[in-house]
PDB file of C-alpha atoms and ligand atoms in Angstrom:
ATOM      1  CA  UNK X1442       0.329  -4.539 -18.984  1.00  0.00           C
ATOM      2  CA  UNK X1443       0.673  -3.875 -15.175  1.00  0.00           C
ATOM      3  CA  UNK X1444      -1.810  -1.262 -14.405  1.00  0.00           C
ATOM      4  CA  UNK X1445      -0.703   0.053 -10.607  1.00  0.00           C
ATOM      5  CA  UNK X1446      -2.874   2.360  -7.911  1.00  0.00           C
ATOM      6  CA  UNK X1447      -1.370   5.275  -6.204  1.00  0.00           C
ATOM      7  CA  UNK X1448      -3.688   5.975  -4.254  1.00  0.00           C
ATOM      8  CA  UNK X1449      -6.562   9.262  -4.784  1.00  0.00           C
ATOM      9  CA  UNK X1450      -6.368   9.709  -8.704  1.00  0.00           C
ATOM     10  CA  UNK X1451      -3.434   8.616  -9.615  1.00  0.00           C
ATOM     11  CA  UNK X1452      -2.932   5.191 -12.085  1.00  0.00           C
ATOM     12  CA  UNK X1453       0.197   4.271 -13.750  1.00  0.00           C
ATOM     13  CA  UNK X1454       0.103   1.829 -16.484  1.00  0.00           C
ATOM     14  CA  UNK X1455       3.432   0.277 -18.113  1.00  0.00           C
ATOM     15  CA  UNK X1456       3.804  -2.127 -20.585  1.00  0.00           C
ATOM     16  CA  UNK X1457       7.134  -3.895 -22.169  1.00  0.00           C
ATOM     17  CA  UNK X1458       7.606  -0.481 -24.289  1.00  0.00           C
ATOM     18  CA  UNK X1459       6.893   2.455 -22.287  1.00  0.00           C
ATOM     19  CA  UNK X1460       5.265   4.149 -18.752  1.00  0.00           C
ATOM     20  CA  UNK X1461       2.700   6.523 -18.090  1.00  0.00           C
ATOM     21  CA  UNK X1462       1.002   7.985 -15.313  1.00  0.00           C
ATOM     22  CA  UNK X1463      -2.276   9.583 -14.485  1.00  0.00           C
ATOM     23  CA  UNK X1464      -2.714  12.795 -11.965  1.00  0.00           C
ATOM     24  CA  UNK X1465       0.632  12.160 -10.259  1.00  0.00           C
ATOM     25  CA  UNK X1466      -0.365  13.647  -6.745  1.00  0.00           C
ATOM     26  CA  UNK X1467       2.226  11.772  -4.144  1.00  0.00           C
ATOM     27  CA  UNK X1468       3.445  15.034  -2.204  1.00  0.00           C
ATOM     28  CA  UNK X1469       1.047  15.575   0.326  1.00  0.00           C
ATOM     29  CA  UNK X1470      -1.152  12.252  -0.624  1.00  0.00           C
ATOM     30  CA  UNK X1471      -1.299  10.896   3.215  1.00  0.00           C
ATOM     31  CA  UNK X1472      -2.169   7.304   1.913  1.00  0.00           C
ATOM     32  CA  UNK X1473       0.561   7.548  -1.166  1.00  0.00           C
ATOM     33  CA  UNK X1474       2.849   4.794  -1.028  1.00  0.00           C
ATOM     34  CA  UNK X1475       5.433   5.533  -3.910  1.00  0.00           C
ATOM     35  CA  UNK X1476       7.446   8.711  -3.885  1.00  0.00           C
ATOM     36  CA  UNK X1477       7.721  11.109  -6.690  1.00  0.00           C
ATOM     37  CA  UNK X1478      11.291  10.492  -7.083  1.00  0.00           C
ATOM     38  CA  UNK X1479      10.872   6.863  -7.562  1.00  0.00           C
ATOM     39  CA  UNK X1480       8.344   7.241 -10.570  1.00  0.00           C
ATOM     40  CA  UNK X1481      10.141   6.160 -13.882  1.00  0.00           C
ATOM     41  CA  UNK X1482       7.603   7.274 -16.582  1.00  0.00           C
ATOM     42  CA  UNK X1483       7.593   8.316 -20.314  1.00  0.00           C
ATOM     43  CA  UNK X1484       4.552  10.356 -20.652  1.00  0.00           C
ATOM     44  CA  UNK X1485       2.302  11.829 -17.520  1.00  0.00           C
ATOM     45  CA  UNK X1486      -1.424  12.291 -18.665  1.00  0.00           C
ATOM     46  CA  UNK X1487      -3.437  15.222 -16.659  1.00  0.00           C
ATOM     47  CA  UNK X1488      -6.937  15.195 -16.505  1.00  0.00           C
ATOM     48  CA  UNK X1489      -7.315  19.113 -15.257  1.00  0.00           C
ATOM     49  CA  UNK X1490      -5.763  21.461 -13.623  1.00  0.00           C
ATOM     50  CA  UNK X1491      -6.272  21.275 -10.106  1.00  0.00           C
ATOM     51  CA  UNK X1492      -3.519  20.341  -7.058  1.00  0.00           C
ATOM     52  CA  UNK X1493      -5.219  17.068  -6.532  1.00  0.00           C
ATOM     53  CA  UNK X1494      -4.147  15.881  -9.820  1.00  0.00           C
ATOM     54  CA  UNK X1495      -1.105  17.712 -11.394  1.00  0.00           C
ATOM     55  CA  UNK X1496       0.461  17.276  -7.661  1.00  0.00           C
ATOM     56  CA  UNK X1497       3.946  16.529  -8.468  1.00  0.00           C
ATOM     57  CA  UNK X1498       4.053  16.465 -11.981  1.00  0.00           C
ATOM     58  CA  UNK X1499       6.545  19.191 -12.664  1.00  0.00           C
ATOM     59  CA  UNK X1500       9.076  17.101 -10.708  1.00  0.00           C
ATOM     60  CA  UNK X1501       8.319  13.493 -12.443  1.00  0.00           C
ATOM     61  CA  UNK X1502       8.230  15.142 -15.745  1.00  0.00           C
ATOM     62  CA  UNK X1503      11.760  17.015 -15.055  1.00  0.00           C
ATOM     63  CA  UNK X1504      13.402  13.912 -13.483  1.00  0.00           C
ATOM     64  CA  UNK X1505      12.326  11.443 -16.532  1.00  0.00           C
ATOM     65  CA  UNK X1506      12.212  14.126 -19.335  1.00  0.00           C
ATOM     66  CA  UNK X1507       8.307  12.730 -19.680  1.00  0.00           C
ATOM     67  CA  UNK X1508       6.230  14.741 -22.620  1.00  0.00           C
ATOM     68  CA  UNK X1509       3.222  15.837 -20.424  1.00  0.00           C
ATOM     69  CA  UNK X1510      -0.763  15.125 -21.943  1.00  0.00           C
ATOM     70  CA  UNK X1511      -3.019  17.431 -20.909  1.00  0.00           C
ATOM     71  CA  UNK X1512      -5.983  20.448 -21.942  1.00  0.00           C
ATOM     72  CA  UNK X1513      -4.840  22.645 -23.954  1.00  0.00           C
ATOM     73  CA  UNK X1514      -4.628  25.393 -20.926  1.00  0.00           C
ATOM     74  CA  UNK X1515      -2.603  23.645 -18.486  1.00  0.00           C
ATOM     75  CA  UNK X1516      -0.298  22.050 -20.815  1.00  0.00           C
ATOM     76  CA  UNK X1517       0.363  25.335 -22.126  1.00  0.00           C
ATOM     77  CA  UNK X1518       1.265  26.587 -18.278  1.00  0.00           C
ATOM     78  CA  UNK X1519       3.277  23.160 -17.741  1.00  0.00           C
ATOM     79  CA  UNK X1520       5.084  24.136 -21.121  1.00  0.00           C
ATOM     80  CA  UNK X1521       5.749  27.775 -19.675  1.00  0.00           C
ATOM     81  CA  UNK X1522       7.691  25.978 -16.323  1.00  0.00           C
ATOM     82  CA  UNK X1523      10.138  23.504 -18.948  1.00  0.00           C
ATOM     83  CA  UNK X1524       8.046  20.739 -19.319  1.00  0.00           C
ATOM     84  CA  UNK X1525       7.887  18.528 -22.701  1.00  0.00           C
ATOM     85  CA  UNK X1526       3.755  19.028 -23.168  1.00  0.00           C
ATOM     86  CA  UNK X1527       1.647  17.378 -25.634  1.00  0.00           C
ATOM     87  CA  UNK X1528      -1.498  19.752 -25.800  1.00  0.00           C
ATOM     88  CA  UNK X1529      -5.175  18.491 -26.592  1.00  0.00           C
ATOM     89  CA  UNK X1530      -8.991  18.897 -25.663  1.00  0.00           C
ATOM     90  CA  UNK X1531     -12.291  17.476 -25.658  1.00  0.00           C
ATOM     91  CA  UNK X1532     -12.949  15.181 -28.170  1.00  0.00           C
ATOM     92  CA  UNK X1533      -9.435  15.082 -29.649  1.00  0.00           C
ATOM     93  CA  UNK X1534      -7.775  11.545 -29.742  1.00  0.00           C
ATOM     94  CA  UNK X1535      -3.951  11.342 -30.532  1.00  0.00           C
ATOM     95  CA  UNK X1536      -1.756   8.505 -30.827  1.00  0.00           C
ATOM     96  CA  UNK X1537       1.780   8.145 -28.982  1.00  0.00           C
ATOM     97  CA  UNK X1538       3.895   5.189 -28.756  1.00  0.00           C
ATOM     98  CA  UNK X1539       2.271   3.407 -25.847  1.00  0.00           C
ATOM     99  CA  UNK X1540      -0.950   4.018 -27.942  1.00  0.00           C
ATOM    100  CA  UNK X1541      -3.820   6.302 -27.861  1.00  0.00           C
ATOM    101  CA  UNK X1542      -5.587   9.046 -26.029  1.00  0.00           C
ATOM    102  CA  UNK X1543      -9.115  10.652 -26.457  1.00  0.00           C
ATOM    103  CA  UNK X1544      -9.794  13.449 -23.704  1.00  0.00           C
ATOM    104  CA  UNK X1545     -14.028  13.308 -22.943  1.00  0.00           C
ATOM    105  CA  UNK X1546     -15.822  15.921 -21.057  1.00  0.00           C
ATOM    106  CA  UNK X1547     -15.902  15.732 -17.181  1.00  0.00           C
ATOM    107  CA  UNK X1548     -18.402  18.055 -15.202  1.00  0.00           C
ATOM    108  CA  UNK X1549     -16.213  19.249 -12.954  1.00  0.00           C
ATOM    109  CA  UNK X1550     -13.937  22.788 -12.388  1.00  0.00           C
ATOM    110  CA  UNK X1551     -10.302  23.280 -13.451  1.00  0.00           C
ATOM    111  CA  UNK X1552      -7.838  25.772 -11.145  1.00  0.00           C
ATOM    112  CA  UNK X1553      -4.968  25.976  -9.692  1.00  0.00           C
ATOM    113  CA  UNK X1554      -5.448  28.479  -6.014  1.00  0.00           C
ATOM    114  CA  UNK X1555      -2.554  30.448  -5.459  1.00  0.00           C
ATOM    115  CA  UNK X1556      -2.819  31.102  -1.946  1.00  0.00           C
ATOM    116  CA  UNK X1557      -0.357  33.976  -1.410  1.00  0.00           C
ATOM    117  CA  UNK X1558      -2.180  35.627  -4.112  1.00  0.00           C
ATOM    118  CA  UNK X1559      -5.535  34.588  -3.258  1.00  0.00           C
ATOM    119  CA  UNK X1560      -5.816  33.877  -7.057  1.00  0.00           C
ATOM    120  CA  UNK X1561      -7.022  31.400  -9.210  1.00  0.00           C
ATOM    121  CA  UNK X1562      -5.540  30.479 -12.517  1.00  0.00           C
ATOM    122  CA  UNK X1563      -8.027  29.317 -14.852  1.00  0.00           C
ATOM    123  CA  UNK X1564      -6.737  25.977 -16.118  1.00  0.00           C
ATOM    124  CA  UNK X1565      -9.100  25.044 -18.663  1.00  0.00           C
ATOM    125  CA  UNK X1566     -12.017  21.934 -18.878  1.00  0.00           C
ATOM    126  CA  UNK X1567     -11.543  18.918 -16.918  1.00  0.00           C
ATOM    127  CA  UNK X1568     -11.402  15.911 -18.783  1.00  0.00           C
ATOM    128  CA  UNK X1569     -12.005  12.061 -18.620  1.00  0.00           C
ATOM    129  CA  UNK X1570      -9.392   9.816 -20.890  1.00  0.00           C
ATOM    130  CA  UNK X1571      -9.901   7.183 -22.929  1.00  0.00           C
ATOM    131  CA  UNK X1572      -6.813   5.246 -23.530  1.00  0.00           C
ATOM    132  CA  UNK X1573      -6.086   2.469 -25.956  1.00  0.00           C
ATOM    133  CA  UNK X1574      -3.149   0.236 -25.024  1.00  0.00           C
ATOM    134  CA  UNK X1575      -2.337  -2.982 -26.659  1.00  0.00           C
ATOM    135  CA  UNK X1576      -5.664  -3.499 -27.830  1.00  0.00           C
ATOM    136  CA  UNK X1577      -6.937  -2.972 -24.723  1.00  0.00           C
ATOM    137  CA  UNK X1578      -9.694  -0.033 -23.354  1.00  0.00           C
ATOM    138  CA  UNK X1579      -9.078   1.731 -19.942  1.00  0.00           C
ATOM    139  CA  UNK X1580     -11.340   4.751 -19.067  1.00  0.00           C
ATOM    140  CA  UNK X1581     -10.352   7.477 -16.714  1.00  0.00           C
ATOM    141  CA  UNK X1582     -13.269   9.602 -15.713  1.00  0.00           C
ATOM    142  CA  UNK X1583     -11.195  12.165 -14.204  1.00  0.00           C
ATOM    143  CA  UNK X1584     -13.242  14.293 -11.736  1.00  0.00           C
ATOM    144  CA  UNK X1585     -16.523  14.266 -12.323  1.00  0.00           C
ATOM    145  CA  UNK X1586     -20.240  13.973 -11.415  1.00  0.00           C
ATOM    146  CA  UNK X1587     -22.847  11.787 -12.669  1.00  0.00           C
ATOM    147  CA  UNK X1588     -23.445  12.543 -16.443  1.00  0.00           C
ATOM    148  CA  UNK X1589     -25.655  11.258 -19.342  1.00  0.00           C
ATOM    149  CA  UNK X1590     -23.144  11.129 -21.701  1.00  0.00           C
ATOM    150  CA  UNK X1591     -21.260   8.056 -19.785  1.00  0.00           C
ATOM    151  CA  UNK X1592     -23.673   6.059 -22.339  1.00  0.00           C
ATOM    152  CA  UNK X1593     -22.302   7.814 -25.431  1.00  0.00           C
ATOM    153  CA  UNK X1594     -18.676   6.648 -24.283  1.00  0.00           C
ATOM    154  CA  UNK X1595     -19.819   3.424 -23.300  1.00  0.00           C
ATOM    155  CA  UNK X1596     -21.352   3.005 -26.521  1.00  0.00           C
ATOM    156  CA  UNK X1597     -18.286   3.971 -28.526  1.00  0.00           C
ATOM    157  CA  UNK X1598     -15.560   1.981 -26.351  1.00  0.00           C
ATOM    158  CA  UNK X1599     -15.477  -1.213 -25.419  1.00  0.00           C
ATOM    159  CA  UNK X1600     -14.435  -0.351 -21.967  1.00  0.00           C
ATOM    160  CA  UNK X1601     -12.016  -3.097 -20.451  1.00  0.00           C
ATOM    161  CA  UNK X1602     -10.939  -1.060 -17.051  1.00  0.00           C
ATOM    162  CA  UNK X1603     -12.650   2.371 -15.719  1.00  0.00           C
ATOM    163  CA  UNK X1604     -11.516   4.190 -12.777  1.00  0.00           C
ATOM    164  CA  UNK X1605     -14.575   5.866 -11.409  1.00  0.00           C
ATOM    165  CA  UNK X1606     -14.301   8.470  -8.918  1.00  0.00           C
ATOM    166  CA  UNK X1607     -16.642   7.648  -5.720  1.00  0.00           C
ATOM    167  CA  UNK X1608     -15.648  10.372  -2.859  1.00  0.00           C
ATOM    168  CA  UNK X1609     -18.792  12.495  -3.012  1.00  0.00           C
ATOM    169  CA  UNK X1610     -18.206  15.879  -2.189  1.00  0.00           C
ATOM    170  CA  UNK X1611     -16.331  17.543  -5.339  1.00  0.00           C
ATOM    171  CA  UNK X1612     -17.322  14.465  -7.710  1.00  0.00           C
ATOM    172  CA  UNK X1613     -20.242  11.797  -7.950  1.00  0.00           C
ATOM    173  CA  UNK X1614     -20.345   9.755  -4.857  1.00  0.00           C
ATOM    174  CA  UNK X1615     -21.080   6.160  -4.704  1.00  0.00           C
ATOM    175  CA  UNK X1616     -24.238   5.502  -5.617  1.00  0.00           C
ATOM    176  CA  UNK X1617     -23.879   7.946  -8.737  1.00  0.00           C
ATOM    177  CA  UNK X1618     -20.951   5.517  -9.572  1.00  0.00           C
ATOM    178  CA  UNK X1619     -22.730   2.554  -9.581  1.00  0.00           C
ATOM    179  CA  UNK X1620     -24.935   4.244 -12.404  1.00  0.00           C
ATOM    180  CA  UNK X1621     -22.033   5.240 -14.340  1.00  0.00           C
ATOM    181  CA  UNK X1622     -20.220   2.011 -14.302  1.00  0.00           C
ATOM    182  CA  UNK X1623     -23.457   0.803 -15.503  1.00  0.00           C
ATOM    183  CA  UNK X1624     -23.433   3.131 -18.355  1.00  0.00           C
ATOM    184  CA  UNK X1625     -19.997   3.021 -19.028  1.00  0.00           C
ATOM    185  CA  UNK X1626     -20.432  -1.119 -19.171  1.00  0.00           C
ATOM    186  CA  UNK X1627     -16.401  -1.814 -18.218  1.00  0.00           C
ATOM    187  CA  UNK X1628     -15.613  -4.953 -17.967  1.00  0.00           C
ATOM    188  CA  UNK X1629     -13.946  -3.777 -14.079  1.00  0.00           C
ATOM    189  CA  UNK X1630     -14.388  -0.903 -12.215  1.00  0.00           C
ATOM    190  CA  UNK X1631     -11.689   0.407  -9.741  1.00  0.00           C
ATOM    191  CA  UNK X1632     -13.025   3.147  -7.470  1.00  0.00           C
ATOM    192  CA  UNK X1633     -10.914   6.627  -7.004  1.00  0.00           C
ATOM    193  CA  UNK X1634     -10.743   9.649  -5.478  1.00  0.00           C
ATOM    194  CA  UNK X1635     -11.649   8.346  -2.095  1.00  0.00           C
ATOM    195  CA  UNK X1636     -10.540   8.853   1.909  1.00  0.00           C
ATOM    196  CA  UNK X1637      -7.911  11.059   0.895  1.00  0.00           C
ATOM    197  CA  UNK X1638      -8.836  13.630   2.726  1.00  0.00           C
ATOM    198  CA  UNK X1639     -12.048  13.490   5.496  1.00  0.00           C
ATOM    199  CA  UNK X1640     -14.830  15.004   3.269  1.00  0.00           C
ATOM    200  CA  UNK X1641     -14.367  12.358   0.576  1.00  0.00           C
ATOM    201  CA  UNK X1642     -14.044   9.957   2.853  1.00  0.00           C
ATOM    202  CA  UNK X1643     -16.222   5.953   1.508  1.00  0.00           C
ATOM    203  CA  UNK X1644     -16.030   2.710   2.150  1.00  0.00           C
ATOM    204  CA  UNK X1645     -14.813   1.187  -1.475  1.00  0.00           C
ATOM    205  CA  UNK X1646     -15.759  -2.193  -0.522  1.00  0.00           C
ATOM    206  CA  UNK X1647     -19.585  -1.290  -0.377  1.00  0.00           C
ATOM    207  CA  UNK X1648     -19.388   0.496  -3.914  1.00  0.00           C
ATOM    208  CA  UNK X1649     -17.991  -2.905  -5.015  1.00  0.00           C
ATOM    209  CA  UNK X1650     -20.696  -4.863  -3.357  1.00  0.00           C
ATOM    210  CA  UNK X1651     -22.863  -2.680  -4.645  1.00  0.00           C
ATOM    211  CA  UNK X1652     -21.785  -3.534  -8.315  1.00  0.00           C
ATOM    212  CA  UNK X1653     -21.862  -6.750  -7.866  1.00  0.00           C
ATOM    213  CA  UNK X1654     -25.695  -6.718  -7.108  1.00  0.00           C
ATOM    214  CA  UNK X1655     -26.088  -5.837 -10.298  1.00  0.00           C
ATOM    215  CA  UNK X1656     -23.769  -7.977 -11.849  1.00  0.00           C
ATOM    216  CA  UNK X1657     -21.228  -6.169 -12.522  1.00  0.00           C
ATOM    217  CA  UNK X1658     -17.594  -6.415 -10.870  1.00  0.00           C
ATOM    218  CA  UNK X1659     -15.315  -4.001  -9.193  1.00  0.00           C
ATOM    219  CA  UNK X1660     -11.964  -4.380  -7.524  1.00  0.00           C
ATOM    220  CA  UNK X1661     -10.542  -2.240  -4.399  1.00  0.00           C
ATOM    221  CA  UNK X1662      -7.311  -1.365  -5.330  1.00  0.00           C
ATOM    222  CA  UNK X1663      -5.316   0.281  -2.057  1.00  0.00           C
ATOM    223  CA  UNK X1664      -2.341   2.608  -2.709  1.00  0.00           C
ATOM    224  CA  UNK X1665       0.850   0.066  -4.342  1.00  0.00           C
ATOM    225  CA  UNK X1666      -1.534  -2.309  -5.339  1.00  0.00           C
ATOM    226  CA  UNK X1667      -1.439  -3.483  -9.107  1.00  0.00           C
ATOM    227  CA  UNK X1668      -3.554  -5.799 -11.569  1.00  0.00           C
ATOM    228  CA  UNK X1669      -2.435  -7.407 -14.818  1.00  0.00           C
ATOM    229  CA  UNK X1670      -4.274  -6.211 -17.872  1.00  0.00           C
TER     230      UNK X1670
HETATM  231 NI1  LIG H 229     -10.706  18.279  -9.216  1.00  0.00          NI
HETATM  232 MN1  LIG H 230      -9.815  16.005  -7.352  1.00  0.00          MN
END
């Protein structure tokens, strides 16, 4: 399977059968490459509910009549615009036709600001995603900071790929990703949520070196880039 950055959070894996995409956020990405319009996806998986993330999933899931994954919350609110949603939350696993999804707790915040209103809809937990693809394990941690549980899912998946988010700021920074991908034990580690915006802003390619240290390998993947699973 071709497993493609977007730059921030947002990972799009297809295989022969079917496309998906993680926290679509292109619109108003600075370092996004692909345009929403140009996304050709069956299913977009959300991990919460905040701009970052959902982004410009109303659009991709409109233009490619995609069933949208997501807490139960903001699936619900996706449903209430005319999306195709698919609701679930922590702990739940569900199978689709690309294969399977398990939502895991993030410790994070879920909400999305309404400006004009100076409001705040609540949006539900944040999640991570565990995803099972032709036999293969990728972990999404979502937005999150550095939690003891990462064992527990390292222990109960076989992690092949995790995306870790490293900006500091709203989730774990780099050094508290080094300890997670060491929890987590994947196989590869691909840094997120990074030098999007100026108070996340790392340098990926020291997280890396700092996995290797301890044996363990990473890969900088820039906005377009791609790997083969
Ligand atoms: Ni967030
Ligand atoms: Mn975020």
């Amino acid at each position: 399977m071709k497993v493609t950055m977007h730059g921030h959070s947002c990972v799009q894996v297809e295989t022969s059968e079917s496309s998906l995409i993680i926290d679509p956020f292109l619109t108003g990405n600075p370092l996004a490459k692909t345009k929403a319009e140009d996304v050709k996806v069956d299913y977009i998986l959300l991990t919460h509910g905040h701009q970052d993330h959902v982004g410009d999933t109303e659009q991709i899931a409109k233009n490619n009549d995609a069933t949208i994954i997501a807490t139960f919350e903001l699936a619900t609110y996706m449903g209430w615009k005319g999306c195709k949603v698919h609701p679930m939350n922590l702990g739940g696993e569900a199978s689709f036709d690309f294969g399977s999804v398990k939502l895991t707790q993030a410790f994070h915040s879920a909400g999305l600001t309404l400006d004009d209103e100076q409001n705040i809809i609540y949006m539900g937990m944040p999640a991570g995603l565990v995803l099972n693809i032709e036999g293969k394990t990728i972990f999404h941690a979502g937005d999150t900071g550095l939690f003891s549980d990462l064992k527990l899912i390292g222990e109960l998946n076989k992690i092949d790929l995790a995306f870790l988010p490293i900006g500091d700021n709203f989730t774990m920074g780099p050094q508290d990703a080094v300890l997670a991908a060491e929890w987590t034990q994947a196989d590869l580690v691909v840094p997120v949520h990074y030098n999007t915006f100026p108070p996340i802003k790392q340098d990926p390619h020291q997280f890396t070196e700092a996995l290797k240290k301890k044996g363990m390998t990473g890969k900088v993947l820039e906005p377009g880039e791609y790997l083969e699973l």
